[in-house]
Amino acid sequence: MSPPAKQQTLFVCSRCGYQSRKWLGRCPDCGEWDSLAEQVRPPAADPGATPVEVHSLVGADDREQQRLVTGIGEMDRVLGGGIVPGAVVLIGGDPGIGKSTLILQLLSALAGGGRRLLYVTGEESIGQIRMRAARLRVADEEIYLATENCVESIVALAGEVQPALLAVDSIQTMYSREVGSAPGSVTQVREASSRLLTLAKSTGLPVLLIGHVTKDGAIAGPRVLEHMVDAVLYFEGDRGQVFRILRTVKNRFGSTNEIGVFEMKESGLAEVANPSALFLAERPVNVPGSVVLPSLEGTRPILVEVQALVSPSSPGSARRTAIGADPQRLALLTAVLEKKIGVTLFDQDIFLNIAGGIRVDEPALDLGVVVALLSSLFEKVVDPATVVCGEVGLAGEIRAVGQMALRLREAARLGFTTFLMPESGQRQLEGAAGAGMRVVPVRTVQELVERLFHST
Ligand code: TYD
Ligand code: MG
């Protein structure tokens, strides 16, 4: 016979959710001081050993066939083709970005055919949701609403309603009766998610969790939350701008780094099928400091406008600002230009911006940054029908990046005629001939300056 289970004492970090058997002054995981608090857990019942099933490696996962396809193309793309049964998907984003709007439209798209959908909110009243629904012209009787904060009640409710999908808005407002701490605390967020996860896995019900994002961009709550769920999507964008990007950062059932692009309109979110055109819509023509770059978001080429402003700074306080790009990368490229081309930038303020509020994180952006900087510094306009794309190394060499043919075709489709690119990337262009694009290969930043700014 096994000894009786004892009450276990556990210390949990209030910042990241790290667990320890003994108290520690500093969390070894996130490095926060004095963040471990005691938590008493009821002893877990010993379920005893159950026989384990084994399966052959060969065979199809029948969940693939049962994906819930939303019919909203941008959403399905990000989800990897629809929602898999039993999957738990976390959608994170800043307050006011449009998460609740997105969920309501998603539920409406899934409604019909006798499918019930359950939307549980812990932050708004039924009246508020109905008002939003009226604005969105969503009027599906199969969408069931409930206001509730207790996960145990939500699990029971899901058992009654038997929905095809459960949406919980937001996970930070939920609590489990079994845990003593306040809703929104790390322990509660983890516990509440874990209940919903068990529900999803045991019944095959897909669950969408909405999550708030903290100032530094992480989903509020324990980091373990992102590890627990099957997929994490970020809904981002500038609140002053109309478009929103839904980005996959984790997906157990599809590829990551996919994006879906939406536009926030008076009557809700509309899909943007042609994002390149949207991001270039307000591009100034014949202005120095602007250049277009075919960037790659997942498998999808999107043209973005890179803008730079270089202007004399007050003595001893040169500013470097990068919006939508990595500031470290900007500092590095500035140093490369000073060293390799001999331009003076230490006494200049430099502002870099990816227009429209989109973020570009790939090395291919380097060439766009360099060209925009030099264009502003020299006060020379880059030909508006030219796109540039490539990585810049510390020696000033211009290096190939992937998917050159795909990028070229997207640029050609939008009417660009010249592609300035790394010489070593030309090999990738075989098969993309006939797109009507003049290719200008460059090997170094010195050569780039020759080609782009001295010939005009
Ligand atoms: P909401 O979905 O409530 O954001 P979240 O759940 O992420 O906090 O939407 C917030 C904003 O969207 C709000 O400021 C108003 C705007 N909005 C529109 O512009 N059009 C619409 O049709 C709707 C419903 C909202
Ligand atoms: Mg909301």
Tab-separated table of N, CA and C and ligand atoms in Angstrom, residues 99-100 123-124 132 169, ligand 2:
chain	number	residue	atom	x	y	z
A	99	LYS	N	-9.771	42.213	-30.449
A	99	LYS	CA	-9.837	40.764	-30.206
A	99	LYS	C	-11.279	40.274	-30.097
A	100	SER	N	-12.092	41.000	-29.320
A	100	SER	CA	-13.479	40.566	-29.143
A	100	SER	C	-14.242	40.660	-30.458
A	123	GLU	N	-15.487	39.967	-19.076
A	123	GLU	CA	-15.214	41.403	-18.983
A	123	GLU	C	-16.352	42.306	-19.414
A	124	GLU	N	-17.280	41.785	-20.174
A	124	GLU	CA	-18.331	42.670	-20.681
A	124	GLU	C	-19.696	42.116	-20.305
A	132	ARG	N	-22.159	45.179	-29.868
A	132	ARG	CA	-21.078	44.948	-30.836
A	132	ARG	C	-21.593	44.093	-31.991
A	169	ASP	N	-13.285	34.944	-23.153
A	169	ASP	CA	-12.783	36.314	-23.302
A	169	ASP	C	-12.786	37.000	-21.942
B	2	MG	MG	-12.387	42.594	-25.610
